[in-house]
mmCIF file of C-alpha atoms in Angstrom:
data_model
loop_
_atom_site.group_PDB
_atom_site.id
_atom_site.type_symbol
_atom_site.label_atom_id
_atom_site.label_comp_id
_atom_site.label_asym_id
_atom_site.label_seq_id
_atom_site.Cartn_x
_atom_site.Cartn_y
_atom_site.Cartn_z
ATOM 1 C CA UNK R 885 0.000 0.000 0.000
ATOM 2 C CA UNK R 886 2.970 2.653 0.816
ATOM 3 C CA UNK R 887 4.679 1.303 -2.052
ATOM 4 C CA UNK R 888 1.755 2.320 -4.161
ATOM 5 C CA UNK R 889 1.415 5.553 -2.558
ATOM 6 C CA UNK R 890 4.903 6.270 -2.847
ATOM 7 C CA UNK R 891 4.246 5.620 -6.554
ATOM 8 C CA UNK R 892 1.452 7.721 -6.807
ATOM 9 C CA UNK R 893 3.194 10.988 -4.600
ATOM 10 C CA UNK R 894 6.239 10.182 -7.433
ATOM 11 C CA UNK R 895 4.199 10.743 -10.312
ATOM 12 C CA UNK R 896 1.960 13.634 -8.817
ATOM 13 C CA UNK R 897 5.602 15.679 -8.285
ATOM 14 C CA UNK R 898 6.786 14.766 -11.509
ATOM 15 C CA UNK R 899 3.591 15.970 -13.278
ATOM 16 C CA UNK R 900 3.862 19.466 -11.420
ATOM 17 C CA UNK R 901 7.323 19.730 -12.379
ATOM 18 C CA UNK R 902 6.499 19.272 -15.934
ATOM 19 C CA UNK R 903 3.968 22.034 -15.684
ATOM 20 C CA UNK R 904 6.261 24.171 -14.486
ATOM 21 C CA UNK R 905 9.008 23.484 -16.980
ATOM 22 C CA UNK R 906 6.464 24.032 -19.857
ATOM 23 C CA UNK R 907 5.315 27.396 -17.808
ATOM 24 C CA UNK R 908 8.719 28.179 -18.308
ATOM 25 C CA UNK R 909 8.801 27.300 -21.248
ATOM 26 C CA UNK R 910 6.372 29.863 -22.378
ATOM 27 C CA UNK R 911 3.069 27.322 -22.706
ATOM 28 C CA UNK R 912 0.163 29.620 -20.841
ATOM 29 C CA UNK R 913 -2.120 26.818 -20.106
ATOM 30 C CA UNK R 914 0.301 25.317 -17.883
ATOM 31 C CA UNK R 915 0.169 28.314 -14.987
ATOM 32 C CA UNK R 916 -3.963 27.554 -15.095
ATOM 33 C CA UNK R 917 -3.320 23.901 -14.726
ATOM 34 C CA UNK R 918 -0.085 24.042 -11.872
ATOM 35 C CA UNK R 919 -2.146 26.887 -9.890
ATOM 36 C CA UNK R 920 -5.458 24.011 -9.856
ATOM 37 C CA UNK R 921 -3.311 21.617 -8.344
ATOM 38 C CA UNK R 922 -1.476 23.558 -5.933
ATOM 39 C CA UNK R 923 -3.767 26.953 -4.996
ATOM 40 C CA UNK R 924 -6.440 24.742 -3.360
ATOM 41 C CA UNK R 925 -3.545 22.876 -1.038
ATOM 42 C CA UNK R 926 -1.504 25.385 -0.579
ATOM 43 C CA UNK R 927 -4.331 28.239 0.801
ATOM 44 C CA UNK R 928 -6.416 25.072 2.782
ATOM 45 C CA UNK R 929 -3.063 25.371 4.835
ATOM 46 C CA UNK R 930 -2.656 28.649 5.503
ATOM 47 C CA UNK R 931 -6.209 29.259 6.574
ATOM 48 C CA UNK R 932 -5.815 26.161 9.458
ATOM 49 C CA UNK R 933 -2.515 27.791 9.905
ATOM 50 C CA UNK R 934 -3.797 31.243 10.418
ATOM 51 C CA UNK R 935 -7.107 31.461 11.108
ATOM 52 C CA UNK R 936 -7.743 33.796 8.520
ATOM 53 C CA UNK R 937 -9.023 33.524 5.014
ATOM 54 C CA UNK R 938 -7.717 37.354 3.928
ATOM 55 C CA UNK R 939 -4.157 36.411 5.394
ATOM 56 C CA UNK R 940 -4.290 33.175 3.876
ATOM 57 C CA UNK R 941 -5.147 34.274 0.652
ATOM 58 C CA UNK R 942 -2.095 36.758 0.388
ATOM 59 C CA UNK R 943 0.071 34.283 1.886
ATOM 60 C CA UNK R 944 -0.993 31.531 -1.091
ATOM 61 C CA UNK R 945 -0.819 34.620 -3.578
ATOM 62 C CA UNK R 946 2.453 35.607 -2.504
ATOM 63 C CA UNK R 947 3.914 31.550 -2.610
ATOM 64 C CA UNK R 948 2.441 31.087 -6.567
ATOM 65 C CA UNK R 949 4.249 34.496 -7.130
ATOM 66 C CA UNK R 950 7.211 33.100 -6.357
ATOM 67 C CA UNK R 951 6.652 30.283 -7.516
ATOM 68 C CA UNK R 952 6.097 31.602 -10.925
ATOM 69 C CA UNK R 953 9.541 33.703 -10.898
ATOM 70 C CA UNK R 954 11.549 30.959 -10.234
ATOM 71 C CA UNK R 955 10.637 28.955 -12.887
ATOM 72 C CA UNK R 956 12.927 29.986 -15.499
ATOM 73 C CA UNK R 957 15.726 28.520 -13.064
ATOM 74 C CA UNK R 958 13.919 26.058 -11.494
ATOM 75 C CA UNK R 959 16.163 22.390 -10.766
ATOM 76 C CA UNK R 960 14.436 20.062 -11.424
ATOM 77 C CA UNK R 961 15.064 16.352 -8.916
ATOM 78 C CA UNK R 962 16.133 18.917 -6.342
ATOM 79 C CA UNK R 963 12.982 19.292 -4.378
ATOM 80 C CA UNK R 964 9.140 18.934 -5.230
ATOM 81 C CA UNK R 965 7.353 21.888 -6.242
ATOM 82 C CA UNK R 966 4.495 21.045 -3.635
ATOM 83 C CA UNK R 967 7.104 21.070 -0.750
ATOM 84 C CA UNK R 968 8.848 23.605 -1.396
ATOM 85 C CA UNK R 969 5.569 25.813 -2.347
ATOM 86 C CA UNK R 970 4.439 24.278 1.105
ATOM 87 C CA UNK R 971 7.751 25.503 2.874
ATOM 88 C CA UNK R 972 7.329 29.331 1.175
ATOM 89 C CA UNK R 973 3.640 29.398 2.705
ATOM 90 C CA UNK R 974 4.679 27.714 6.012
ATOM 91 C CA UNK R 975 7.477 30.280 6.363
ATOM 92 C CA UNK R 976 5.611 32.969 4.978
ATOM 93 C CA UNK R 977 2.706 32.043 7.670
ATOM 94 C CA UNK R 978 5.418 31.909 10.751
ATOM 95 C CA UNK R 979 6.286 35.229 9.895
ATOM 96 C CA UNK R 980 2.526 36.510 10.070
ATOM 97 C CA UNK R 981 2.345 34.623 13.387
ATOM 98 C CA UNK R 982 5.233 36.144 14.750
ATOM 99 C CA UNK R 983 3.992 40.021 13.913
ATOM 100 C CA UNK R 984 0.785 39.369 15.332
ATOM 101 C CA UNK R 985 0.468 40.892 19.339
ATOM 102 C CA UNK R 986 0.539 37.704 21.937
ATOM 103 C CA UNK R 987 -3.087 36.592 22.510
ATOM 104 C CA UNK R 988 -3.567 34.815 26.274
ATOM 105 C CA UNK R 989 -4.675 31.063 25.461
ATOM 106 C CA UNK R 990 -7.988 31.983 27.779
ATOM 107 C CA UNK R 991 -8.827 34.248 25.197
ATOM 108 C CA UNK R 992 -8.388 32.190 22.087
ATOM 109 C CA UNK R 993 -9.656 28.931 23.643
ATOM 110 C CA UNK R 994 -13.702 30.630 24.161
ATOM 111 C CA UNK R 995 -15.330 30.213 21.396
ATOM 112 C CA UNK R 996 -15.741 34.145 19.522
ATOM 113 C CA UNK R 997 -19.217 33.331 18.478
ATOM 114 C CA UNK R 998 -21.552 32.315 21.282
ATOM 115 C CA UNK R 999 -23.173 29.210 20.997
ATOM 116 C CA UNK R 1000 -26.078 29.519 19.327
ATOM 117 C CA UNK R 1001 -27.820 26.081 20.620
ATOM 118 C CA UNK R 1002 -26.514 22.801 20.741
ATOM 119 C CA UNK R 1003 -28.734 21.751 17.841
ATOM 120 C CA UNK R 1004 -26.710 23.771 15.765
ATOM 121 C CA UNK R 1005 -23.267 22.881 17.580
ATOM 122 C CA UNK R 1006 -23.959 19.459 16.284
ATOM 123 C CA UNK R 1007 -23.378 21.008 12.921
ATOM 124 C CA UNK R 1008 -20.326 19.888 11.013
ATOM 125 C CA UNK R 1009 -19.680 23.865 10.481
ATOM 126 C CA UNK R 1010 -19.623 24.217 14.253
ATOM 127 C CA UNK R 1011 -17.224 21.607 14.992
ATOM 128 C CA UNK R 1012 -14.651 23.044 12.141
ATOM 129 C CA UNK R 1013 -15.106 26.263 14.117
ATOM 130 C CA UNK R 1014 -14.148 24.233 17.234
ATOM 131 C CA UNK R 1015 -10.872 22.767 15.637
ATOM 132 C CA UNK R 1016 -9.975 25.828 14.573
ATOM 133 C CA UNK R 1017 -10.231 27.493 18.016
ATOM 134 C CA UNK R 1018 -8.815 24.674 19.335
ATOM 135 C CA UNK R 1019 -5.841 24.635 16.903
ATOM 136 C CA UNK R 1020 -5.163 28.416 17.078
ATOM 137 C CA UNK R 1021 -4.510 28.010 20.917
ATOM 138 C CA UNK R 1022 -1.069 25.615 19.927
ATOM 139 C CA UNK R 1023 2.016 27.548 19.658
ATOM 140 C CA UNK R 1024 2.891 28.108 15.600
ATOM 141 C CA UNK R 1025 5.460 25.468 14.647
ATOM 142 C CA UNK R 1026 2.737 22.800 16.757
ATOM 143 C CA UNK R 1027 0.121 24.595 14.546
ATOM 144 C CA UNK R 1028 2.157 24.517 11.446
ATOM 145 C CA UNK R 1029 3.215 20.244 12.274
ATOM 146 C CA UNK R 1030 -0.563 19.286 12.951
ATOM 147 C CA UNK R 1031 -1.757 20.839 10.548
ATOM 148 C CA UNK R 1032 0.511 19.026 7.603
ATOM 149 C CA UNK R 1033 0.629 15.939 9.283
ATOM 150 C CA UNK R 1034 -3.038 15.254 10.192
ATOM 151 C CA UNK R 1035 -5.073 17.391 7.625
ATOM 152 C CA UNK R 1036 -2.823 18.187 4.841
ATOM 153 C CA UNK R 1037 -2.054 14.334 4.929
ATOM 154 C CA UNK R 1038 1.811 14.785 4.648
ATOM 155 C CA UNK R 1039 4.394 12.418 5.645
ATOM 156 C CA UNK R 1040 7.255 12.634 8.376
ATOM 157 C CA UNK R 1041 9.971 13.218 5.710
ATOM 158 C CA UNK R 1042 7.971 15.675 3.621
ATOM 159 C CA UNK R 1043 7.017 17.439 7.053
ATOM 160 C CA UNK R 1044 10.434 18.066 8.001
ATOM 161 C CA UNK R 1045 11.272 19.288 4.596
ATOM 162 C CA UNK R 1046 8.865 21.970 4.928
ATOM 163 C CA UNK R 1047 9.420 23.100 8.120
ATOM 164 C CA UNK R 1048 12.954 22.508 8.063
ATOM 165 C CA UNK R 1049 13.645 20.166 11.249
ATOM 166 C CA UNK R 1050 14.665 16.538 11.816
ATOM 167 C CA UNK R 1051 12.007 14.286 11.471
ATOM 168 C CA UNK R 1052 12.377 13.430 15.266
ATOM 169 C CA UNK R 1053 11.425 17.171 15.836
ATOM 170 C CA UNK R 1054 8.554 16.703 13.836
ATOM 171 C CA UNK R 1055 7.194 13.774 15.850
ATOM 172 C CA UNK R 1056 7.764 15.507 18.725
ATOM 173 C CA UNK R 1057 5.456 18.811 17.567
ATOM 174 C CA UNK R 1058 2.390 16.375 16.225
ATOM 175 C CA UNK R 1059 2.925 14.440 19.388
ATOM 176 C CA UNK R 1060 2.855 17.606 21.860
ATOM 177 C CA UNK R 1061 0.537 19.508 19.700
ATOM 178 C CA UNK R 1062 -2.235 16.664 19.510
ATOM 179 C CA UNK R 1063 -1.979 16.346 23.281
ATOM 180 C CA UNK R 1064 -2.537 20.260 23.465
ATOM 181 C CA UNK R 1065 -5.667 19.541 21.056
ATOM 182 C CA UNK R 1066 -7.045 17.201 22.896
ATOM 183 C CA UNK R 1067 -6.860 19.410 26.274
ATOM 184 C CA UNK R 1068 -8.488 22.379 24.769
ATOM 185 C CA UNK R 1069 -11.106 20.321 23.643
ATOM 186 C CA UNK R 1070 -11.552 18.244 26.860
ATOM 187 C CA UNK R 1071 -14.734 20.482 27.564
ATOM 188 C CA UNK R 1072 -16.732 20.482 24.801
ATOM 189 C CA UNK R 1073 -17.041 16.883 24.072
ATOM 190 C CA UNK R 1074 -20.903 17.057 24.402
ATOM 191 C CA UNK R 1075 -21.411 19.792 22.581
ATOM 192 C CA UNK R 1076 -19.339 18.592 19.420
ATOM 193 C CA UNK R 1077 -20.965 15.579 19.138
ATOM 194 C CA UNK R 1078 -18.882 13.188 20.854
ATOM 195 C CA UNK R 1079 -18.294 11.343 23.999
ATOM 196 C CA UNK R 1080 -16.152 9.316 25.925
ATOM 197 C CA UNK R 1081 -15.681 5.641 25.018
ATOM 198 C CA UNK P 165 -9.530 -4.022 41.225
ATOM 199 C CA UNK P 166 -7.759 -0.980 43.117
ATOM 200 C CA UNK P 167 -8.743 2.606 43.004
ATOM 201 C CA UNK P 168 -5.688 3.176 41.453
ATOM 202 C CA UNK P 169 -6.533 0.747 38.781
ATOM 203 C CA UNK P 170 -9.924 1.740 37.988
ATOM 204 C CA UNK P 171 -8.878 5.844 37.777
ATOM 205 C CA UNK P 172 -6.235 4.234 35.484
ATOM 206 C CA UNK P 173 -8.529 2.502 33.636
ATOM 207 C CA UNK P 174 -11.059 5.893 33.172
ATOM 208 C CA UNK P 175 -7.972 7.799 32.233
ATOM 209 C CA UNK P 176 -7.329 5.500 29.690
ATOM 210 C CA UNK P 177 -10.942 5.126 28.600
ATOM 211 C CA UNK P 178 -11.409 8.903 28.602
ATOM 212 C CA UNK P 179 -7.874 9.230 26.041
ATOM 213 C CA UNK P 180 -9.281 6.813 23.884
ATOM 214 C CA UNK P 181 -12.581 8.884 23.862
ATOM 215 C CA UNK P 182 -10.653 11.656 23.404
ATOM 216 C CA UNK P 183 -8.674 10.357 20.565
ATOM 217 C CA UNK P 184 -11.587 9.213 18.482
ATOM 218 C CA UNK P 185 -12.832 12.370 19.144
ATOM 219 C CA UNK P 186 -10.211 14.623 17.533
ATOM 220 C CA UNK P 187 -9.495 11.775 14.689
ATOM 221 C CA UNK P 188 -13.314 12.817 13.685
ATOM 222 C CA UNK P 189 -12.437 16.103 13.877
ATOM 223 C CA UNK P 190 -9.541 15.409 11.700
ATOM 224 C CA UNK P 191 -11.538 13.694 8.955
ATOM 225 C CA UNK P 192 -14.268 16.187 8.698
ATOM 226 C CA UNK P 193 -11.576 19.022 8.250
ATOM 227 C CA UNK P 194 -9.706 16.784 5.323
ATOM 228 C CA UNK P 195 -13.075 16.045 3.774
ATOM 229 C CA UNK P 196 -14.065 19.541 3.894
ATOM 230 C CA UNK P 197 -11.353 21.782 3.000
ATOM 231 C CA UNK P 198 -11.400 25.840 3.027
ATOM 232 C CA UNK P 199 -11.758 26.409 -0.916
ATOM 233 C CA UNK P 200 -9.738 29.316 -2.723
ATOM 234 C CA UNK P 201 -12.122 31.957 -4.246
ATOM 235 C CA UNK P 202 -12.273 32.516 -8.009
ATOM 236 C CA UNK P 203 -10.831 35.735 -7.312
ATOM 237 C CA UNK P 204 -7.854 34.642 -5.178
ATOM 238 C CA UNK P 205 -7.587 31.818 -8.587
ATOM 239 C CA UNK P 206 -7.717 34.526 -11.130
ATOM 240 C CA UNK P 207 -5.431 37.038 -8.945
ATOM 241 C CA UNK P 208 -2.654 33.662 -9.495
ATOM 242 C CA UNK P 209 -3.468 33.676 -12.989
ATOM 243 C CA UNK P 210 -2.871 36.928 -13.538
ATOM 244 C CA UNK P 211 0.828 37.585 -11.640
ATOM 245 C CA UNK P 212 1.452 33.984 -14.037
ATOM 246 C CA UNK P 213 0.806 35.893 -17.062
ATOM 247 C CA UNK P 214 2.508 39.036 -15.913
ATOM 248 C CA UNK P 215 5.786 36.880 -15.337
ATOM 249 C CA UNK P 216 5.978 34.465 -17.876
ATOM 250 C CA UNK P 217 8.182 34.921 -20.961
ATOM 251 C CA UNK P 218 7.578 34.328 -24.729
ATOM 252 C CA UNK P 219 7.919 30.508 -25.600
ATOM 253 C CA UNK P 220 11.508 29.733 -27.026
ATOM 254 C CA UNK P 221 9.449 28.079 -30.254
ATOM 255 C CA UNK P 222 8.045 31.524 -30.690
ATOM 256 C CA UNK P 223 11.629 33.368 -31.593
ATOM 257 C CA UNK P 224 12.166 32.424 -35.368
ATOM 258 C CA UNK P 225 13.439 34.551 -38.534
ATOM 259 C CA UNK P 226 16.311 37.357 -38.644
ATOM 260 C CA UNK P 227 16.481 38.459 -34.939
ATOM 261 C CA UNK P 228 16.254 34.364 -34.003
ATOM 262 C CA UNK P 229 19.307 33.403 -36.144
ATOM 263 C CA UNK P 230 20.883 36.409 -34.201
ATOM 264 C CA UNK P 231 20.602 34.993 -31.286
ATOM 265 C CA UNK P 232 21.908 31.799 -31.928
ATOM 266 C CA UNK P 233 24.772 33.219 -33.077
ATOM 267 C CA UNK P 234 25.037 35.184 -29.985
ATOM 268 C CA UNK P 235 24.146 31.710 -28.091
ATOM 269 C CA UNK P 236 27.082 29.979 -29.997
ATOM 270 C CA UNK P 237 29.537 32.614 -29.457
ATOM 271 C CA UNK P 238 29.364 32.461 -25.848
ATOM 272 C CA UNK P 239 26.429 35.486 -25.377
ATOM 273 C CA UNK P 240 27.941 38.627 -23.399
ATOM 274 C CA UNK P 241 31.374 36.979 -22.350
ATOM 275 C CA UNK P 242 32.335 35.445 -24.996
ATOM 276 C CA UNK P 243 31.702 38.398 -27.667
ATOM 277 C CA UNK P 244 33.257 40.508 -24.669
ATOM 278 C CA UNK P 245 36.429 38.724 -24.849
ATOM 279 C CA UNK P 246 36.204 38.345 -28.792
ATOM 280 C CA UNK P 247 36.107 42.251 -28.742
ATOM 281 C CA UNK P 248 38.797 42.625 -25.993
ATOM 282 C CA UNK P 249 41.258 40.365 -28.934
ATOM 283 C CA UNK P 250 40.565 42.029 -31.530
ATOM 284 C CA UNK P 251 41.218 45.575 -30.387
ATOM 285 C CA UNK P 252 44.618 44.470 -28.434
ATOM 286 C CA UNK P 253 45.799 42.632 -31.962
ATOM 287 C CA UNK P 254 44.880 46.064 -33.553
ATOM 288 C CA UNK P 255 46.971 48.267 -31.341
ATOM 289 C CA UNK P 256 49.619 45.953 -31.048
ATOM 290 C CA UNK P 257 49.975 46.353 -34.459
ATOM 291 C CA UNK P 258 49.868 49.982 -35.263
ATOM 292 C CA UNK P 259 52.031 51.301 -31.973
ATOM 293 C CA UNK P 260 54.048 47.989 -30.945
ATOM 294 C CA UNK P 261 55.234 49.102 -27.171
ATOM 295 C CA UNK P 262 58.855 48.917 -26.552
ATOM 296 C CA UNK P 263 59.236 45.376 -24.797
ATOM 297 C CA UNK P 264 58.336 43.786 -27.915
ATOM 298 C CA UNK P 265 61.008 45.842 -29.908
ATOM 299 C CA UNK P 266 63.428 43.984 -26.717
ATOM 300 C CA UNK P 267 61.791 40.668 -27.363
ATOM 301 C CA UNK P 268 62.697 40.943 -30.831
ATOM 302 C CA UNK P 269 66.122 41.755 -29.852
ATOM 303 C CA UNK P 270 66.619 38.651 -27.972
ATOM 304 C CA UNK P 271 65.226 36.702 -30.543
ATOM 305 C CA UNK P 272 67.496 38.463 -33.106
ATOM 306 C CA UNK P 273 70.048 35.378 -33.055
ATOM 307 C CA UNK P 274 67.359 33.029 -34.497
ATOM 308 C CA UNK P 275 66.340 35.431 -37.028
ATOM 309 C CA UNK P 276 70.382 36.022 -37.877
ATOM 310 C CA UNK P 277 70.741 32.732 -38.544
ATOM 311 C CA UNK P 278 67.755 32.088 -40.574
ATOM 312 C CA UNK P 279 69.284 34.703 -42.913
ATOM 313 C CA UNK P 280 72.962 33.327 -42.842
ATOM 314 C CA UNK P 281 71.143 30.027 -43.744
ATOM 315 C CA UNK P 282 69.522 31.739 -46.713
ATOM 316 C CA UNK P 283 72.882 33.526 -47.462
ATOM 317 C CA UNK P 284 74.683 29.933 -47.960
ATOM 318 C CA UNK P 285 71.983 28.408 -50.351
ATOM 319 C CA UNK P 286 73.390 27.505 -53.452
ATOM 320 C CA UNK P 287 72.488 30.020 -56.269
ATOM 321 C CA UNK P 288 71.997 27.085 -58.698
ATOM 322 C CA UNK P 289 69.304 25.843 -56.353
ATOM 323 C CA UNK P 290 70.777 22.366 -55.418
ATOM 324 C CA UNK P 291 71.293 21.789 -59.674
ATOM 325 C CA UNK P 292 68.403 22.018 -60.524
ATOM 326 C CA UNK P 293 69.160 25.065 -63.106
ATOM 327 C CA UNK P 294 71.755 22.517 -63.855
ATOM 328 C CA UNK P 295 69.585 19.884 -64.809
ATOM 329 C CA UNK P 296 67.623 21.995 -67.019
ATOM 330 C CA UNK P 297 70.641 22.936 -68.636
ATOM 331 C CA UNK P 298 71.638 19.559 -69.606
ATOM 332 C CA UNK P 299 68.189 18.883 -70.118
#
């Protein structure tokens, strides 16, 4: 099954890195069809990352952009495009994260909306609300490693390439920031829908 | 079974729960991901545009055969040092400086002999006015 995977992850990296060689290359159709596969990944990220669509939409905007001007000298068998367009928004999102004023965890972990009923809490929009409160309360590089492991669907390896850590750093950050997940969580079990085993 | 046992047993009980839990979490937010708008698409599409140069195909005709000869003559270097050559050769040639006037003294020797060499040829070119002679 891995092996397959592995296969499939090959020829997904190899079929942006054509794209981008024939962007390069002067073939316009190829920008439309490289942005398709990697605008929807790439921004999914930064909002979970964030917590904002208007940030995350500059931050995806600014990673094609440079994506697009270093095609022309672009290696190719060096690196994937999708990591290292996933590294440009993951360091272009720390950088966000570290302008923005410290917010107390108290203040994060409340929910900004007040609950409307738990009717509607039982609502898959409510619960994505509740990750996301819950995942904006981990410190950014936790954030940044849940987020691409356990949502983006990355692996170890690719993870560490991105963020630029050993892969034993990486477990470490899914490890601590699942933990940290689960705690801010702990009280709204009921409302979300689920309960203890 | 202990007290200690059983609150173990809850605090594992309540992980698990707690684990499933955020794994459900997990799979809703995979299944449902934050979509780009159009306008954050056509934005892309548009700094894509802005950046990308002509196709290579594209360049045929008088200014493409120009710049393959550029291309085979090295582009800006190479004509750089071609140009560099050419205009040394040139000057060295209409105002030799003076340490190639005292190279060509030490090399005088050489040239002396080559003449003395010349000097002691044989006027009737090794007999061969001879043999026409006879002939």
């Amino acid at each position: 099954m891995d092996a397959m995977q592995n296969r499939t992850d090959a020829a997904q990296a190899e079929a942006d890195a054509d794209l981008l060689a024939r962007y390069a290359a002067g073939d316009a159709a190829a920008a439309r069809l490289l942005s398709a596969r990697l605008t929807p990944r790439l921004y999914a990220h930064a909002v979970r990352v964030l917590g904002d669509t208007a940030e995350a939409e500059d931050v995806t905007q600014e990673a094609m952009l440079r994506l697009w001007r270093i095609a022309p000298d672009w290696r190719r068998g060096e690196a994937q495009v999708s990591t290292w367009a996933y590294r440009v928004v993951a360091n272009l999102c720390t950088d966000r994260l570290r302008r923005r004023p410290a917010t107390p965890l108290e203040a994060v972990a409340e929910p900004s909306d007040p609950a409307p009923g738990p009717e509607a809490l039982l609502q898959a929009q409510a619960r994505d609300a509740a990750l996301q409160q819950a995942l904006n309360t981990l410190p950014a590089r936790q954030r940044q490693a849940v987020v691409l492991r356990h949502i983006d669907g990355l692996g170890n390896v690719e993870i560490a390439q991105v963020l630029q850590i050993g892969i034993e750093a990486v477990e470490s950050l899914t490890a601590r920031g699942k933990r940290a997940l689960k705690a801010a969580l702990a009280g709204r079990r009921d409302e979300l829908g689920y309960e203890d085993d | 079974m202990t007290e200690r046992d059983r609150n173990k047993s809850d605090n594992g009980a309540e992980d698990a729960g707690a684990e499933a839990g955020l794994e459900a979490l997990f799979d809703e937010a995979r299944r449902s991901p934050p979509a780009p708008s159009r306008t954050l698409l056509a934005r892309i599409e548009a700094d894509a545009r802005a950046l990308q140069t002509p196709a290579r195909g594209a360049v045929t005709g008088a200014g493409g055969r120009l710049r393959g000869w550029w291309r085979l003559l090295g582009g800006a270097p190479g004509i750089g040092g071609l140009a560099t050559s050419a205009v040394l050769g040139f000057w060295i040639g209409f105002a030799p400086p003076a340490a190639l006037d005292a190279l060509d003294d030490s090399l005088s020797p050489l040239t002396g002999a080559a003449e003395d060499v010349n000097a002691a040829l044989p006027e009737d070119g090794f007999g061969w006015t001879m043999a026409e002679a006879e002939g």
